[in-house]
XYZ file of C-alpha atoms in Angstrom:
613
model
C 47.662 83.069 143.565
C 46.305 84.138 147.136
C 44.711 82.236 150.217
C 41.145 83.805 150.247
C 39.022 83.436 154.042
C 35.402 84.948 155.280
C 33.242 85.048 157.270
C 29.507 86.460 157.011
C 26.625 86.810 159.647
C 23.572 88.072 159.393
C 23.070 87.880 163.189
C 26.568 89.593 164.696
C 28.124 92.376 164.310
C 31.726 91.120 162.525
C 33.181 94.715 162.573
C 33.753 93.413 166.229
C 35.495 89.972 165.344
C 38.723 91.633 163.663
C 41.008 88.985 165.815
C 38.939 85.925 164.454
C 39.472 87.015 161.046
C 43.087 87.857 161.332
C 43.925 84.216 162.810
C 41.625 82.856 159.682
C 43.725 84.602 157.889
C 47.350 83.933 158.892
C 46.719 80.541 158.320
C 47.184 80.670 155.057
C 50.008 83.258 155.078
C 52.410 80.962 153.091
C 49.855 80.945 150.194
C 49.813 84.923 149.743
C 53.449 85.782 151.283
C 53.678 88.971 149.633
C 50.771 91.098 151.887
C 47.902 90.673 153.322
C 44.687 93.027 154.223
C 41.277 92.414 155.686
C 37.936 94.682 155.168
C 34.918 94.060 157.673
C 31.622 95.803 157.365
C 29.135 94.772 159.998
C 27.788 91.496 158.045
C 30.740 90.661 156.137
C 34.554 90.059 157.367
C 36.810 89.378 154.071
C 40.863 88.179 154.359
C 43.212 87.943 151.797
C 46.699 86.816 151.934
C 48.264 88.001 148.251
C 50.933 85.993 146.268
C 51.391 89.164 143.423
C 51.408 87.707 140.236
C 49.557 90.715 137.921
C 49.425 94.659 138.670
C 51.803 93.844 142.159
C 50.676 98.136 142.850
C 47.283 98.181 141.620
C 45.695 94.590 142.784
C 45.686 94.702 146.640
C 42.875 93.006 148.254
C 40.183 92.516 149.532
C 39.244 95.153 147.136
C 36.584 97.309 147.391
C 33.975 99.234 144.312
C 31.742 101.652 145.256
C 28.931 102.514 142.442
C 26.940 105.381 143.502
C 24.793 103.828 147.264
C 26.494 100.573 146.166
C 29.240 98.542 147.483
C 30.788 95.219 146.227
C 33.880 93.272 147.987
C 35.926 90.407 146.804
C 38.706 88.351 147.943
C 39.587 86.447 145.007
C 42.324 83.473 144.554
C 43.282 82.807 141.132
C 44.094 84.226 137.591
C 41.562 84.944 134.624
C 42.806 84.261 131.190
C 40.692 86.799 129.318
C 40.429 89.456 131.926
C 41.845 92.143 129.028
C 38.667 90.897 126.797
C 36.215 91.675 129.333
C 37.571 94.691 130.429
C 37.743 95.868 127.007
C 33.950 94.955 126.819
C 33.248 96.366 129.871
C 34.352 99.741 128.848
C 32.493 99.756 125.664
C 29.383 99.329 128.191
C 30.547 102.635 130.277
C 33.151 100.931 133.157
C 36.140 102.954 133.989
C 38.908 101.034 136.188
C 41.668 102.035 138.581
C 43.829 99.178 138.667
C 45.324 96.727 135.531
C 44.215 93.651 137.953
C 41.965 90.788 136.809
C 40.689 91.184 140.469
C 38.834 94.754 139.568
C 37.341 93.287 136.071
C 35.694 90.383 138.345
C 33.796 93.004 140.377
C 33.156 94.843 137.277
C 32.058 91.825 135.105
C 29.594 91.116 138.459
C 28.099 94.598 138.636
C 27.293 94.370 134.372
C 25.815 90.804 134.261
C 25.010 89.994 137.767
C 25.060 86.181 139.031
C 25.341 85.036 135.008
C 29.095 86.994 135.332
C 31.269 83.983 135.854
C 29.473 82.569 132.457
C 32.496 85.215 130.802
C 34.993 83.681 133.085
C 38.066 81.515 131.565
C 40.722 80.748 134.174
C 41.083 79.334 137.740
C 39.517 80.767 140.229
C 37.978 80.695 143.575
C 36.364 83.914 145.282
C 33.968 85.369 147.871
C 32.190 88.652 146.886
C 29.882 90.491 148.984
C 27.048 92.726 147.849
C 26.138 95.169 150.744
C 23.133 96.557 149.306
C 21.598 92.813 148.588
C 23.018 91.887 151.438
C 23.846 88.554 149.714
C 27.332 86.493 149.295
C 28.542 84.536 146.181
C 31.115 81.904 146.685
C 32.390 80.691 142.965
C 34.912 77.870 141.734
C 36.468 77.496 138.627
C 35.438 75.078 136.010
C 37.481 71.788 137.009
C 38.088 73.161 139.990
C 41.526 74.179 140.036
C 41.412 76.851 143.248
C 40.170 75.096 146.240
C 37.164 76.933 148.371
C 35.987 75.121 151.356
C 32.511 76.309 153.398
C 30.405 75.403 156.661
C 27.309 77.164 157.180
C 26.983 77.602 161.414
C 23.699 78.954 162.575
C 23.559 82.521 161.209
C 26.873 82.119 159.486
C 28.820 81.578 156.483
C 32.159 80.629 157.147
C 34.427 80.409 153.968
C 38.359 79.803 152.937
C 40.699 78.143 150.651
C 42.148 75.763 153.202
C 40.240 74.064 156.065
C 42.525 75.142 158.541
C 41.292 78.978 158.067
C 37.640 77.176 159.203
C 38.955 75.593 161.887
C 40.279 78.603 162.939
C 36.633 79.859 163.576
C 35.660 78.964 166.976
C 32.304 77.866 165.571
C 33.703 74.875 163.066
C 35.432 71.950 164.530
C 37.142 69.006 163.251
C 34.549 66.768 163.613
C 34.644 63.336 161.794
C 31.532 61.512 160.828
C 30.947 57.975 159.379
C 31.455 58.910 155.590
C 34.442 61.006 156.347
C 36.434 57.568 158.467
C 35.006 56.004 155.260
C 36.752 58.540 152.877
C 39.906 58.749 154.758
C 40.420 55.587 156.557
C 38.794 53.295 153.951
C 38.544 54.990 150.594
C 41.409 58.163 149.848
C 41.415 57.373 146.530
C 38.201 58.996 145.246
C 37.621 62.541 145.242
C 33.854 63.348 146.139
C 32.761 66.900 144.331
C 31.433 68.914 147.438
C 32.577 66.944 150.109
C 34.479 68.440 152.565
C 35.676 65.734 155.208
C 34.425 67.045 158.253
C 31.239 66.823 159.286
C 28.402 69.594 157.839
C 32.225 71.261 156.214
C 31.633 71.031 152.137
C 33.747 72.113 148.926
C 32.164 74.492 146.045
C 32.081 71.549 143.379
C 34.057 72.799 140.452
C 31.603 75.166 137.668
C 29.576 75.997 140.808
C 28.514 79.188 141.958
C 26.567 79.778 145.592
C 24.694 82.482 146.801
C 23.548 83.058 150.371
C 21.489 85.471 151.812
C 19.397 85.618 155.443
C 16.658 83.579 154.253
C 18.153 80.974 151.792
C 20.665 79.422 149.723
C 20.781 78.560 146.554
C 23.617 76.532 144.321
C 24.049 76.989 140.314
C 26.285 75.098 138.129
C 27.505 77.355 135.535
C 29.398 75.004 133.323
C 29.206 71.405 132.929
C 29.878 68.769 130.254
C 27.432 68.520 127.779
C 27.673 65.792 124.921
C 26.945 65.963 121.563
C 28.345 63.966 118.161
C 31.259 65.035 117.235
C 31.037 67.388 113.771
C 34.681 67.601 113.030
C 36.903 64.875 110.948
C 40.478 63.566 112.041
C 42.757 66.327 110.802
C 40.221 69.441 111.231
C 40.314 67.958 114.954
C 43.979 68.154 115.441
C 44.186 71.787 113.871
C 41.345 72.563 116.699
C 43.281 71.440 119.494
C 46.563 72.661 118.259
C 44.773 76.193 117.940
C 43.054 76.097 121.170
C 46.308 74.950 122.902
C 48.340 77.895 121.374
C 46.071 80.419 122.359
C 46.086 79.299 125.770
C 49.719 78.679 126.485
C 49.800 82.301 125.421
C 47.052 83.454 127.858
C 48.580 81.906 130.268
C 52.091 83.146 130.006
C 50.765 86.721 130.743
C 52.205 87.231 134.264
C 54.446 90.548 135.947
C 57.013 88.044 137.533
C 59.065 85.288 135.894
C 57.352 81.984 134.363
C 59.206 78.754 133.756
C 57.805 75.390 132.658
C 57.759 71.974 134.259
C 58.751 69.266 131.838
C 58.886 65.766 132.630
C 59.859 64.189 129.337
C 56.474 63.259 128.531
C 54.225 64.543 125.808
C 51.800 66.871 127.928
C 54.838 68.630 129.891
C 56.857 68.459 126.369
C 54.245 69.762 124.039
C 53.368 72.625 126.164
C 56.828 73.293 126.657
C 58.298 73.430 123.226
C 54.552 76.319 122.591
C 56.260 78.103 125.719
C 59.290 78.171 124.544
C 58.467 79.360 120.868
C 56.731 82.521 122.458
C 59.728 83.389 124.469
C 61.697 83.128 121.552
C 59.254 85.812 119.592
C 60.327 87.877 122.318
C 63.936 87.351 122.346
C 63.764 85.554 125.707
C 64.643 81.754 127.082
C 62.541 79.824 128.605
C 63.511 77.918 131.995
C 62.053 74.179 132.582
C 63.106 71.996 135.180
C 62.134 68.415 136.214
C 62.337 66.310 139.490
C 64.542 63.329 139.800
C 65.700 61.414 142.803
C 69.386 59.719 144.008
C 70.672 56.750 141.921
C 67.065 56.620 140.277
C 68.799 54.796 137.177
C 70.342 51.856 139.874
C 67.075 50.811 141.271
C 64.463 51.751 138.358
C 61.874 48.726 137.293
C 59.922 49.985 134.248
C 56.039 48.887 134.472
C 52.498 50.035 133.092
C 52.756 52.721 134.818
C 56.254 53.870 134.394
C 58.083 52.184 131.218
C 60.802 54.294 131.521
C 62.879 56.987 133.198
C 62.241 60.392 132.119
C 66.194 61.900 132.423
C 67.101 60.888 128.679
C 63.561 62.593 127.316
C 64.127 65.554 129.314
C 67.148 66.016 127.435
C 65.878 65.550 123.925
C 63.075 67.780 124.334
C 64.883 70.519 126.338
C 67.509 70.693 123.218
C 64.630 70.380 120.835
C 62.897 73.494 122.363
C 66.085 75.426 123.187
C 65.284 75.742 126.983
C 67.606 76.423 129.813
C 66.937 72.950 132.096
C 67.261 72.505 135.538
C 66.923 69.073 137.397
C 66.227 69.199 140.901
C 67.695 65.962 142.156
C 65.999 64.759 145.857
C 67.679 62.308 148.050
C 66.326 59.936 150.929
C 66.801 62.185 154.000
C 64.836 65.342 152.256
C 61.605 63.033 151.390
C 61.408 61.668 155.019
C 62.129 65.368 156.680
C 59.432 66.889 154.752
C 56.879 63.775 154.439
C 53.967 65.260 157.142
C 53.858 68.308 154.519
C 51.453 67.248 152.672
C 49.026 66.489 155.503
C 49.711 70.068 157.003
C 49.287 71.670 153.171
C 44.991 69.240 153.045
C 44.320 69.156 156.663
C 43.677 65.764 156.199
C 46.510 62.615 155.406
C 46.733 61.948 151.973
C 49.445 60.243 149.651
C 53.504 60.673 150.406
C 56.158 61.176 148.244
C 54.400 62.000 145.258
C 53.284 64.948 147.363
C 56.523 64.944 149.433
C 58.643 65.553 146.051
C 56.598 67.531 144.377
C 56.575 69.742 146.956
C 60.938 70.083 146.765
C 60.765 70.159 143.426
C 58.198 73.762 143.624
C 60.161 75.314 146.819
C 63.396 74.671 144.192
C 61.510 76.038 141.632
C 59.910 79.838 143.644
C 64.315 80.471 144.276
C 64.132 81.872 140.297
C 59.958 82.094 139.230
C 56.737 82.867 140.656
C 54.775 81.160 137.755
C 54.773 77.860 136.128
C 53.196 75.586 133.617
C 52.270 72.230 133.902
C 50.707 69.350 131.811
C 48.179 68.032 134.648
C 45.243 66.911 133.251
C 46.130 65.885 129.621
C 45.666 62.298 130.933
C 41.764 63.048 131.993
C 40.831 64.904 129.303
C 42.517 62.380 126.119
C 42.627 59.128 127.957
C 45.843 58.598 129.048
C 46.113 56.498 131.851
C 46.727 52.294 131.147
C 43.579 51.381 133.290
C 41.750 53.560 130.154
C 43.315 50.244 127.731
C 42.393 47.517 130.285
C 39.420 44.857 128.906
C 38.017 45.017 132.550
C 37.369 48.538 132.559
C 34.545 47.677 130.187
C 33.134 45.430 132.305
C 33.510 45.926 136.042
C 31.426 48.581 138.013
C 33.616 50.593 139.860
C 36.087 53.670 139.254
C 38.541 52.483 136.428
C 41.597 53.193 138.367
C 40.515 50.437 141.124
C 41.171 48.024 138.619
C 44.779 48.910 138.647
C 45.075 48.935 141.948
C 43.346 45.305 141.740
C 46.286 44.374 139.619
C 48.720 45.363 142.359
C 49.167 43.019 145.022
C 50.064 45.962 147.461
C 47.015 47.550 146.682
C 44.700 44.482 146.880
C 45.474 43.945 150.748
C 44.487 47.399 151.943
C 41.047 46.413 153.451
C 42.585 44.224 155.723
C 44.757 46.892 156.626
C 41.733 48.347 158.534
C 40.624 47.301 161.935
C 37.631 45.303 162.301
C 35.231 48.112 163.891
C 36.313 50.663 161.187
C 35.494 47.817 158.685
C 31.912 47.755 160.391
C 31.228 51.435 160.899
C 32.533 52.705 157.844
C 31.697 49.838 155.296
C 34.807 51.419 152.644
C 33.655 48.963 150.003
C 30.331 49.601 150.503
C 30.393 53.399 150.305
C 33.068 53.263 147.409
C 30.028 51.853 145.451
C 27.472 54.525 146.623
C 30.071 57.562 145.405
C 30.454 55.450 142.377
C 26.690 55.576 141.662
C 26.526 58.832 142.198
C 28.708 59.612 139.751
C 27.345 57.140 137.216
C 23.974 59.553 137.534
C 25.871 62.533 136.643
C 27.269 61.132 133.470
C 25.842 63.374 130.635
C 24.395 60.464 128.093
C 24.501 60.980 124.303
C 21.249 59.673 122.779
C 22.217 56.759 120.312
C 25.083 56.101 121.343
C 26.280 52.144 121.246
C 27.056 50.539 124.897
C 31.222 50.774 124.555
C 30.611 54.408 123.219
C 28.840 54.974 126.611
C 30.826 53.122 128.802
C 33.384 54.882 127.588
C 31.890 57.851 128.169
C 31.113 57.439 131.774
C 34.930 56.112 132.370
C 36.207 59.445 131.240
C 33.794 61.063 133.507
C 34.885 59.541 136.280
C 38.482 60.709 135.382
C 37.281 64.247 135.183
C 34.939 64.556 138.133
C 36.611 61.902 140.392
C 40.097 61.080 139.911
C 41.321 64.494 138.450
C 40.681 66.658 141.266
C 42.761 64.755 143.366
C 45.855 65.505 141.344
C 44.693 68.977 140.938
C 44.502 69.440 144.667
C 47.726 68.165 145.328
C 49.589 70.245 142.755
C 47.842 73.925 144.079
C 48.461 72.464 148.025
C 52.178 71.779 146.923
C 52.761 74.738 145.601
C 51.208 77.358 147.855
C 53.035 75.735 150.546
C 55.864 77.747 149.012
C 54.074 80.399 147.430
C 53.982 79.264 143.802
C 51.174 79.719 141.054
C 51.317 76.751 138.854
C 48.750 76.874 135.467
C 47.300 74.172 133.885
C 46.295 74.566 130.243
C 44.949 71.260 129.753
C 42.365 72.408 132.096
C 40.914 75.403 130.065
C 37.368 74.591 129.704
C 37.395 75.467 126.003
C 39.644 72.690 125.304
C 37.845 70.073 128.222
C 34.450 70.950 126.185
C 35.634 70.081 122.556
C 37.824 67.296 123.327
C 34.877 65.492 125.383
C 33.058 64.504 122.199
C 35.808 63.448 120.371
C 35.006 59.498 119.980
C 37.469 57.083 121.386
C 38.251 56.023 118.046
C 39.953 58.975 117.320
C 41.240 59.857 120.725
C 43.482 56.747 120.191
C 44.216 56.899 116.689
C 47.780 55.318 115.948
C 47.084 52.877 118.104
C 48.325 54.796 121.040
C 47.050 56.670 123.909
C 46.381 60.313 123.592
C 47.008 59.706 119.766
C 44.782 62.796 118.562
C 46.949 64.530 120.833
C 50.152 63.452 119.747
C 48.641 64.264 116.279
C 48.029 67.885 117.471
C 51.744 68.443 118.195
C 53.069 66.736 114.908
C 54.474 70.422 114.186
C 56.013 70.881 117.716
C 57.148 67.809 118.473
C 59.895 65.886 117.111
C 58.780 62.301 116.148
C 60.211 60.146 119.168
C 59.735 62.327 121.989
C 56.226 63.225 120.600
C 55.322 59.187 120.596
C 57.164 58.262 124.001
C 54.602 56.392 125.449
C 53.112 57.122 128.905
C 55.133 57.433 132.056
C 53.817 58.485 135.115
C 55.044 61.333 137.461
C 58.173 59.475 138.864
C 58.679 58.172 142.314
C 61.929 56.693 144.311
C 62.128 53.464 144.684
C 65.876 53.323 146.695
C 65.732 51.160 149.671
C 67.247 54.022 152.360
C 63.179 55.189 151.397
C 61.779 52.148 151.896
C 63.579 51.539 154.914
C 63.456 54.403 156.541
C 59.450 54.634 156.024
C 58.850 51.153 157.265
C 60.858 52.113 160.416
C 58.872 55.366 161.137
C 55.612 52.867 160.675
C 56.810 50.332 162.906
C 57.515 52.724 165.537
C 53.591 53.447 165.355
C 52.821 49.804 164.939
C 54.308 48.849 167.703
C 53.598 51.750 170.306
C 50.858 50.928 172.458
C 49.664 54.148 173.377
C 49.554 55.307 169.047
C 46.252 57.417 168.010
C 45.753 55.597 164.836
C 46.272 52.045 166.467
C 42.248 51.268 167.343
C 41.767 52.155 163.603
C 44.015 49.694 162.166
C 44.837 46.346 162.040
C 47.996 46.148 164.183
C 49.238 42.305 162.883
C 48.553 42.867 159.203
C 50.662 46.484 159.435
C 53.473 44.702 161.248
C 53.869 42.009 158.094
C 53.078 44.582 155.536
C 56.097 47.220 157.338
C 58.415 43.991 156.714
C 61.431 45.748 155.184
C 61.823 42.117 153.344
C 58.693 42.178 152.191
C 59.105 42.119 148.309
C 55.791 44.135 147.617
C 56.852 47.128 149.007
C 59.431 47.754 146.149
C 56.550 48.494 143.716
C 55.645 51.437 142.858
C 54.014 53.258 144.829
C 53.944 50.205 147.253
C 54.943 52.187 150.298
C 51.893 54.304 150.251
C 49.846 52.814 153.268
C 52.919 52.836 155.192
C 53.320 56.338 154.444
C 49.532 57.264 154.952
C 49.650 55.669 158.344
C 52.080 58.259 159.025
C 49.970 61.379 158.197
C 47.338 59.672 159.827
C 48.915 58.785 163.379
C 50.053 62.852 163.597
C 46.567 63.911 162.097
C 44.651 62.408 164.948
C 47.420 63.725 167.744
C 47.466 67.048 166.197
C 44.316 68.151 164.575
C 42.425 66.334 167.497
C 39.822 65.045 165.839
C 36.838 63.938 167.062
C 34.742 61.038 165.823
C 30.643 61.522 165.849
């Protein structure tokens, strides 16, 4: 993995702007630690910082092909699954290479099919490539939208990079804040908008989206979506489908010139893809390495719910054994979670949530001492159903993202509005735009003609789990992990499997009478029995009182300073009672999350210095 940055004019002469480019650039050094490089040509100014995953001699970038009077550029973040396929293809057609990277079989793959290229594509990706003779740039994302890739267009320019921060490095973006972004971060933060970049006229390449500028216009194609269709296969040929599909890319994915481990949680996703890991390292006479988080006296003050029904130490355990790994725990305490909590608003650029980040984050730097690589179950949830608001009876019935009815459930959760100060409440309407993203999502939803009303409500609810609520996740894992230099895959994601599994009716998705049952099904072989049916538990979170405490006392000190950023945005009285260390709510979990976004948000406004239009 890399941290990619650009900038194109069609205007000024960027040979000239070497400096800007560079401080784009080092930015994101701690995504690419490994080297960096720039290449400028008088329209186009490409960065790369390079985390060396495949050919660590042959793949330095930006890199540079040269066909006769043509020349392409690319600075490319990511890794593509079947780049020995299409180079194999693309020397039957007459290509030679010079390198063994995936980067050179991009440019290649461009030069063959032209803008239909990333159509051959499987993997995660995010890239800027230049064609001098067209004089035209293509910014592409991956299909969910693994790699980030962030944009603002500025009068003649094209400003481009992986992070915001390597825009706002650009004199000519600034960290301006309109009325849907106070509405997004104050209000909302727990809807991802596709394209939406936070700051004002600042947008995202929406995942299987491909953009192309040149002087006189832009134009945006999608070159993947969802597309739904009945369903030809029957109960058993469907688990052999997903079994196969799984295999095949566990093993694309474990092709990699420095170490790979595995995550593993305990839970079926992490488990299953595990125990597939595993069994290739075995056919090579090698061990895997797997490691989970956990957190101090976790067992003392654990209190199971929908969510979380149980701890995950015990499961670890029995599937580690089961697959013959060699486990690691890393084990985080109080005082680490609290040191490192403004991490995750330095890895987005904007506040987001705490110490799911916060311990993610320690459990990845603990992680890059031994690997470079890992694997991770993200996204099984979205893509089978996983999540309890999928089983609730409102869900079915109330107009709104699905999760919001969980967060309805929790009384934490229901008193965030009035958490908000009474002109943020009028400018930014939260509720109010919550239902305008949720109708444009509802538009999106790719309809199946015939189908029966729960059919198609069910439908749109695992849409909005796709599109809305799984990028969020999927952000958080790549921002916690390039923080420390870390690639981590996600198989669930490959589009191959997101495409077949999205017509599989509920009815089967769920068979046993249990979530993800088709799934569970699929690893019936690889699996045994009572780790393969553990029900759901979600990624784990502390819930010691030297956390709660010593959150509530950071947010007090904010509460109660006159001269805070973040106090004219809030409600000042309703903080105070909700930072109660007595109050009983906040030992939920997941509870102390406004205390801990009022946090980010206080050094966000000091720091970033954000200005409000």
């Amino acid at each position: 993995m890399c941290g990619i940055t650009g900038w194109i004019d069609w205007e000024e002469d960027v040979t000239r702007q070497s400096a800007v480019i560079e401080a784009m650039a080092a930015t994101l050094r701690y995504r690419g630690p490994d080297a960096k490089g720039i290449w400028l040509s008088p329209r186009a100014a490409f960065a790369h910082r390079r985390l060396m995953v495949i050919d660590p001699a042959g793949g330095a970038q930006p890199m540079v092909y040269t066909s006769g009077s043509r020349t392409y550029a690319i600075t490319y973040n990511g890794e593509i699954y079947n780049f020995r396929e299409l180079r194999s293809e693309l020397e039957s057609r007459g290509h030679t290479f010079g390198t063994k990277s995936d980067t050179e079989v991009i440019l290649h793959a461009y030069v063959e099919w032209g803008e239909e290229f990333t159509r051959h594509l499987n993997g995660i990706f995010a890239f800027g490539l230049w064609d001098e003779q067209r004089q035209r740039l293509l910014l592409a994302r991956d299909h969910l939208g693994v790699k980030p890739l962030f944009y603002a267009q500025r009068g003649s320019a094209v400003i481009f990079g992986s992070e915001l921060k390597a825009l706002f490095a650009h004199p000519r973006v600034q960290p301006e804040i309109d009325r849907d972004g106070i509405a997004d971060i104050f209000g909302a933060g727990v809807i991802h908008t596709p394209g939406f970049g936070y700051f004002h006229d600042v947008h995202e390449v929406r995942p299987g989206y491909q953009l192309v500028f040149e002087r006189e216009r832009t134009r945006a194609s999608q070159y993947w979506s969802l597309r739904s269709a009945p369903h030809p296969d029957d109960l058993e040929t469907t688990a052999q489908r997903i079994r196969a599909l799984l295999k095949d890319t566990v093993k694309r994915q474990l092709i990699a010139d420095v170490p790979v481990v595995s995550m593993l949680s305990g839970g079926l996703d992490s488990s299953g893809l595990t125990a597939l890991a595993a069994s290739e390292f075995r056919s090579e006479g090698k061990q895997l390495n797997t490691y989970s988080i956990d957190f101090v006296d976790s067992a003392a003050y654990f209190t199971g719910n929908d969510m979380r029904p149980s701890l995950d130490g015990p499961w670890v355990t029995r599937v580690s054994e089961h697959a013959m790994t060699r486990h690691h725990t890393v084990t985080v305490d109080t005082p680490e979670l609290l040191e490192n909590l403004l991490v995750p608003l330095y890895a987005h650029d904007v506040p987001t949530m705490g110490q799911i980040e916060t311990s993610l984050y320690l459990i990845f730097k603990a992680m890059k001492e031994q690997a470079t690589v890992a694997l991770s179950g993200e996204s099984a949830d979205e893509v089978f159903g996983g999540y309890p608001w999928y089983y609730y009876d409102e869900v079915l019935t109330t107009n709104t993202f699905p999760w919001l009815t969980m967060f309805g459930r929790n009384g934490s959760m229901r008193s965030l509005p009035s958490l908000l100060s009474n002109d943020v409440m009028r400018q930014a309407n939260p509720q109010e735009y919550i239902a305008r993203r949720y109708q444009e999502a509802l538009a999106e939803v790719p309809r199946l003609e015939g189908e029966d009303a729960e059919a198609a409500k069910r439908r749109e609810i695992m849409y909005m789990g796709l599109t809305r609520w799984l990028p969020i996740l999927l952000d958080r894992k790549d921002r916690m992990s390039m923080a420390v230099g870390f690639e981590v895959r996600v198989p669930f994601c490959d589009y191959r499997l997101v495409d077949y599994v999205w017509n599989i009716p509920w009815q089967m998705k769920t068979i046993d009478n249990i979530e993800k049952g088709i799934l569970r099904r699929a690893f019936q072989d690889t699996l045994p029995d009572d780790a393969r049916m553990r029900r759901k538990s979600a990624y784990p979170s502390t819930q010691h009182p030297s956390y709660i405490k010593g959150v509530c006392d950071w947010a007090l000190q904010i509460i109660n300073d006159p001269n805070a950023a973040v106090r004219p945005y809030i409600n000042v009285d309703t903080y105070r009672a909700f930072a109660d260390k007595n109050n009983p709510v906040l030992s939920q979990d997941f509870a102390i999350g406004p205390l801990e976004r009022l946090i980010q948000l206080e050094t966000w406004l000091k720091e970033y210095h954000i200005k409000f239009i």
